[in-house]
Tab-separated table of C-alpha atoms in Angstrom:
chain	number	residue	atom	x	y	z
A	239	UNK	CA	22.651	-6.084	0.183
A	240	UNK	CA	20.982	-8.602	-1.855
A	241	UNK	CA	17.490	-8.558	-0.037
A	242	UNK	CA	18.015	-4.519	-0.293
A	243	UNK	CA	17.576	-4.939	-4.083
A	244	UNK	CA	15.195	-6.951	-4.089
A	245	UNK	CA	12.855	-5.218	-2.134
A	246	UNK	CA	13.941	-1.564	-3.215
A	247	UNK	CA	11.848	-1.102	-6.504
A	248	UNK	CA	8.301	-3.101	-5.200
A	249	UNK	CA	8.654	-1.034	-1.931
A	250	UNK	CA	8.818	2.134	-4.329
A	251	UNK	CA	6.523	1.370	-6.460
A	252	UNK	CA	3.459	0.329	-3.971
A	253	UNK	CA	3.792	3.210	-1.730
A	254	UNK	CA	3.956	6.222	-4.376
A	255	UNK	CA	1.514	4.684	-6.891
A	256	UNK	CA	-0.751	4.060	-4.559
A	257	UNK	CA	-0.731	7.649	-3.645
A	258	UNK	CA	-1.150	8.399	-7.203
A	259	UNK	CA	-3.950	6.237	-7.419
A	260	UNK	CA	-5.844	8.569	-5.143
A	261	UNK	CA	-5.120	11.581	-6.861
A	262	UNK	CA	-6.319	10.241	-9.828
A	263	UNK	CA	-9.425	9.502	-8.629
A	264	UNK	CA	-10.118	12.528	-6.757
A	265	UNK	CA	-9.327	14.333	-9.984
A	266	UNK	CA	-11.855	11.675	-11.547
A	267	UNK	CA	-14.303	12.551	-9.256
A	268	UNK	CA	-13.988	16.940	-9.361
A	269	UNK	CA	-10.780	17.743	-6.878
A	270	UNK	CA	-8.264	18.837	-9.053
A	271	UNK	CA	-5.747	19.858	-5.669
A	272	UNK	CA	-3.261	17.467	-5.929
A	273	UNK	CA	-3.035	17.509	-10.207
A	274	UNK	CA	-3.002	21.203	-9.239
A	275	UNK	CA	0.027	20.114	-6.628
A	276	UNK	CA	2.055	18.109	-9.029
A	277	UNK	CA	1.007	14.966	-7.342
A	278	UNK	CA	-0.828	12.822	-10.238
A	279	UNK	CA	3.022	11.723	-11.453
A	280	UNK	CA	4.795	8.610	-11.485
A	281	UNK	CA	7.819	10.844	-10.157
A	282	UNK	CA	8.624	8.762	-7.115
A	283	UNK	CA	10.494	12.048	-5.664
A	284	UNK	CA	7.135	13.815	-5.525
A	285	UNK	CA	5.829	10.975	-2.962
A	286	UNK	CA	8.612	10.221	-0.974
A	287	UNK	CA	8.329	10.660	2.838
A	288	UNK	CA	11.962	10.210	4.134
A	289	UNK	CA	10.453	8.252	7.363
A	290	UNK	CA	7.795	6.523	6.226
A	291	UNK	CA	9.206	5.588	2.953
A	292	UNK	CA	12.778	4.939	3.425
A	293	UNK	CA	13.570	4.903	6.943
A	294	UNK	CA	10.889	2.768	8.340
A	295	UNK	CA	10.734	-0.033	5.376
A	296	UNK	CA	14.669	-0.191	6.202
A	297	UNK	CA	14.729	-0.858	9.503
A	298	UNK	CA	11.649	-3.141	9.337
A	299	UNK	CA	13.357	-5.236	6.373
A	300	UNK	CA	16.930	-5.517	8.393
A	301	UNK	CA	14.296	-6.792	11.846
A	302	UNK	CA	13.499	-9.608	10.120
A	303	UNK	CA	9.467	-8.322	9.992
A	304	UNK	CA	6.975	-7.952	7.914
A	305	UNK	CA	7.884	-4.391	5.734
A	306	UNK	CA	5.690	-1.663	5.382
A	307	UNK	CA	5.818	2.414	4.772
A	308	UNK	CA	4.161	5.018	3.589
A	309	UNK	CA	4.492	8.159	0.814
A	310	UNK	CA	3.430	11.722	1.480
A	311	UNK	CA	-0.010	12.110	1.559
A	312	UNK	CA	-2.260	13.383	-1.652
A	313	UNK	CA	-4.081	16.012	-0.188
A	314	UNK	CA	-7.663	16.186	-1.532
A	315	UNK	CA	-10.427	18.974	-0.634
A	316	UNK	CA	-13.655	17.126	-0.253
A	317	UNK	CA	-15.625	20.520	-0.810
A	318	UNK	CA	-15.082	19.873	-4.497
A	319	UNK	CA	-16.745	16.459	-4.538
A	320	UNK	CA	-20.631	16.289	-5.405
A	321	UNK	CA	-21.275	13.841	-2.713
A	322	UNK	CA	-17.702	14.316	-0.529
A	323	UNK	CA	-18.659	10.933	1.818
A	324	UNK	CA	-19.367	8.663	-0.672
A	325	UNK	CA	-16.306	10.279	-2.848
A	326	UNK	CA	-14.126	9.896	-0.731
A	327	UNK	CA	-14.462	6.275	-0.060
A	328	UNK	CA	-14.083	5.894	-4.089
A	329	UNK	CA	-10.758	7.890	-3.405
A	330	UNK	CA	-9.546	6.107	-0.634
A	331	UNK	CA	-9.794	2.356	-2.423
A	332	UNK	CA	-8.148	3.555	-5.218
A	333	UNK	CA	-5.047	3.181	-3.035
A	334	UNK	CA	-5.534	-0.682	-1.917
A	335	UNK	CA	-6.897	-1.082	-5.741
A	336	UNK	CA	-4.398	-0.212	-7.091
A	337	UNK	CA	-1.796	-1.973	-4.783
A	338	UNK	CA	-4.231	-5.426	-5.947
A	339	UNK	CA	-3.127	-4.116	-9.107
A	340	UNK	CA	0.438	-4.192	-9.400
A	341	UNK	CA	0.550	-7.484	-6.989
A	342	UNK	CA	-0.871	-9.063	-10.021
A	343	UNK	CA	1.668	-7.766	-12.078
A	344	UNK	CA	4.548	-8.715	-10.058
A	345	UNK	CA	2.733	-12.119	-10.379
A	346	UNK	CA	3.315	-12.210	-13.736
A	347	UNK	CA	6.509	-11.584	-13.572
A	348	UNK	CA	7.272	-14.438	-11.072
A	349	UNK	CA	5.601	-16.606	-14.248
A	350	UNK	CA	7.748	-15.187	-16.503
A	351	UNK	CA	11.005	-15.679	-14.164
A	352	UNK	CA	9.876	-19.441	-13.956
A	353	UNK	CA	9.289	-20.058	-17.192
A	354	UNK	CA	13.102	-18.798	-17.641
A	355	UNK	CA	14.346	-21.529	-15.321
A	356	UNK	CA	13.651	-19.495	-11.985
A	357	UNK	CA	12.339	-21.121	-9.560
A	358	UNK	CA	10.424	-20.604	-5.428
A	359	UNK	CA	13.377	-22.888	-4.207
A	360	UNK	CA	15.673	-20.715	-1.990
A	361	UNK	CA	19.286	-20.954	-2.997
A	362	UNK	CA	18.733	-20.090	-6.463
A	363	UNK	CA	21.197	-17.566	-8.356
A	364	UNK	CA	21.086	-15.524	-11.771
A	365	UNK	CA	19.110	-12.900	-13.755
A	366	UNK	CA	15.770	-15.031	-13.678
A	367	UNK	CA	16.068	-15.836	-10.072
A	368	UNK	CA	16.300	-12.171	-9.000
A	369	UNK	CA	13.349	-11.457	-11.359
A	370	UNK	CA	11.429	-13.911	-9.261
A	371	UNK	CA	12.831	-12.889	-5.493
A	372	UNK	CA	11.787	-9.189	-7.021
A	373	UNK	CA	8.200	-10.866	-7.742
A	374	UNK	CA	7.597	-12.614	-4.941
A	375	UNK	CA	8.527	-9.141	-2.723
A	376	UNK	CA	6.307	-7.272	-5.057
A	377	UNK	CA	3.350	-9.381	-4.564
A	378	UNK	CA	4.148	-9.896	-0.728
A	379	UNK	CA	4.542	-5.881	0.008
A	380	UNK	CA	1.302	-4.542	-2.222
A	381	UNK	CA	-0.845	-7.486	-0.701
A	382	UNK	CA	0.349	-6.396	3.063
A	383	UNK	CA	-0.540	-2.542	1.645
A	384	UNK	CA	-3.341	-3.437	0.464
A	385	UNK	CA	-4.656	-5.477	3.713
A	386	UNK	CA	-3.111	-2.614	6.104
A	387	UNK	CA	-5.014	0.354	4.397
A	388	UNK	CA	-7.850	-1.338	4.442
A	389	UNK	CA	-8.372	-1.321	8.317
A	390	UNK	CA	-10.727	0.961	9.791
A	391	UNK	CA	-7.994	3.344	11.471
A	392	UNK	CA	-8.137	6.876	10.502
A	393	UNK	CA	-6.305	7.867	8.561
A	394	UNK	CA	-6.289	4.169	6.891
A	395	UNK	CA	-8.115	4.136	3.958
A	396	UNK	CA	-10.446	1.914	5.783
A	397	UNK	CA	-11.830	4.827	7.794
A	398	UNK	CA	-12.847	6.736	4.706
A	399	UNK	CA	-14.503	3.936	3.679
A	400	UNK	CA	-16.174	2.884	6.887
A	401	UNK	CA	-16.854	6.745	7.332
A	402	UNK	CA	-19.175	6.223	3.828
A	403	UNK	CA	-21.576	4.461	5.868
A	404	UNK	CA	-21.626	6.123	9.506
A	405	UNK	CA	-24.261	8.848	10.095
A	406	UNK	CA	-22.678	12.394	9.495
A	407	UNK	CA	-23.284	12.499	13.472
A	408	UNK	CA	-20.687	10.341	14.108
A	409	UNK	CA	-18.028	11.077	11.579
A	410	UNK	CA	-16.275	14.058	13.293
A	411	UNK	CA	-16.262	11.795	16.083
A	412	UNK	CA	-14.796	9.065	14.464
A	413	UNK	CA	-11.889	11.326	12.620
A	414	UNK	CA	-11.145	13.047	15.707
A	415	UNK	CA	-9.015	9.956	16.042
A	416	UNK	CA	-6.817	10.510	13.292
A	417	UNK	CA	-3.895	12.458	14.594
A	418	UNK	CA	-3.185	9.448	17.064
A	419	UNK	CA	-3.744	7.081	13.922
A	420	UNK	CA	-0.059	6.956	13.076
A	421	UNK	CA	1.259	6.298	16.903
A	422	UNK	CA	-1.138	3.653	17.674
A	423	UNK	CA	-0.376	1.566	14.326
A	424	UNK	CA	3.004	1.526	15.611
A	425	UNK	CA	2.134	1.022	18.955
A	426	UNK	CA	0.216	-2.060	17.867
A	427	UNK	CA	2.958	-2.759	15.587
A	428	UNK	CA	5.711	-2.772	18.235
A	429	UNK	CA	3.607	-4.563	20.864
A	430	UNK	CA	2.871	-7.730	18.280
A	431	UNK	CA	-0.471	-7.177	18.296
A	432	UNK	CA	-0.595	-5.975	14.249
A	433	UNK	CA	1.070	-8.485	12.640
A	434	UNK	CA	-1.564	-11.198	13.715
A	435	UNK	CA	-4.266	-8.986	12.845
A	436	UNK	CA	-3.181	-8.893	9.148
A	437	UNK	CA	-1.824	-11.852	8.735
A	438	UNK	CA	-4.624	-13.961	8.232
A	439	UNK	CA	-5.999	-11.870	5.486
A	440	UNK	CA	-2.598	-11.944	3.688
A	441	UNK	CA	-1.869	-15.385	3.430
A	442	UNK	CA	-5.446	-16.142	2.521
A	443	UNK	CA	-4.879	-13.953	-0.505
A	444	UNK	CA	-1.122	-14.904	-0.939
A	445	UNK	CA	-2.156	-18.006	-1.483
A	446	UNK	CA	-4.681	-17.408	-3.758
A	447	UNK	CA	-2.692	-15.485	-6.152
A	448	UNK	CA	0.027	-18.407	-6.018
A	449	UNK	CA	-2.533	-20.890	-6.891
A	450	UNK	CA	-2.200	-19.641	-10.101
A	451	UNK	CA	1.320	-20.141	-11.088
């Protein structure tokens, strides 16, 4: 029960806001569909996908591995964007952005905890030590967004940004992929094969946020 509220808020947090982070880019940038939507709002019930935000960060947290979801997705119309490739790769790193974002400020919230007496021993107990377990899951789950999203699986953000740079040719192509997108991350997921593929970049910049406490 513990672990469950420790992990409830940063799990909430980095999957709707980085939603919102899209939408407020595409609006940015000329799309106005999902301000239009009621979708640029820090209203958590406005994101929430009852799979991929509740039920599969659940049963991931109570396996024991690495947790990860995802919120409803901010629909965006790239007919309203002056140059809709390019666009929409500034729309789809908003997302990992602005999951960077908030795992610096659960950072500094893990320096605040441990300047209160918290500290990254295990076994510690009180209001500064849950402050820190709440840090250390906040900068763990936005870092493993932020490194998931980032691969070059449609619909990942990574595909929109890969797809900046791909000849128009070969984009169709490419997102023809996307309705599968969803069954082979969990495909890779369940057969092992993801967690190794993302680890490396995590740690690596795990470590060097932690460098700094």
């Amino acid at each position: 029960m513990q672990t469950l509220a420790v992990w409830s808020l940063p799990v909430l947090l980095a999957i709707t806001l980085h939603e919102v982070a899209h939408g407020w880019m595409a609006s940015r940038l000329g799309d106005q569909t999902a301000r239009m939507l009621g979708r640029v709002t820090l209203n958590p019930f406005k994101h929430i996908d009852p799979i991929g935000t509740v039920l599969v960060p659940l049963a991931l947290l109570f396996l024991g591995g690495f947790v990860f979801g995802w919120a409803k997705a901010v629909p965006v119309s790239q007919r309203n964007f002056k140059r809709p490739q390019r666009d929409m790769a500034w729309v789809a790193l908003a997302g990992p952005a602005a999951n960077l974002v908030m795992a610096l400020g659960w950072l500094a919230l893990i320096k605040v905890a441990m300047s209160l007496g918290a500290t990254l021993e295990s076994g510690g107990t009180g209001s500064a030590q849950f402050l820190l377990y709440a840090g250390v899951a906040g900068v763990t789950i936005n870092l493993l967004l932020m490194v998931l999203n980032l691969l070059p699986l449609p619909p990942l953000d990574g595909s929109r940004v890969l797809a900046a740079f791909l000849p128009r040719k070969w984009v169709w192509h490419y997102y023809r992929l996307e309705p599968y997108g969803l069954f082979i991350l969990l495909g890779l997921l369940f057969l092992g094969i993801l967690g190794p593929l993302i680890s490396g970049p995590f740690l690596w910049l795990r470590q060097m946020l932690f460098t700094w406490l």
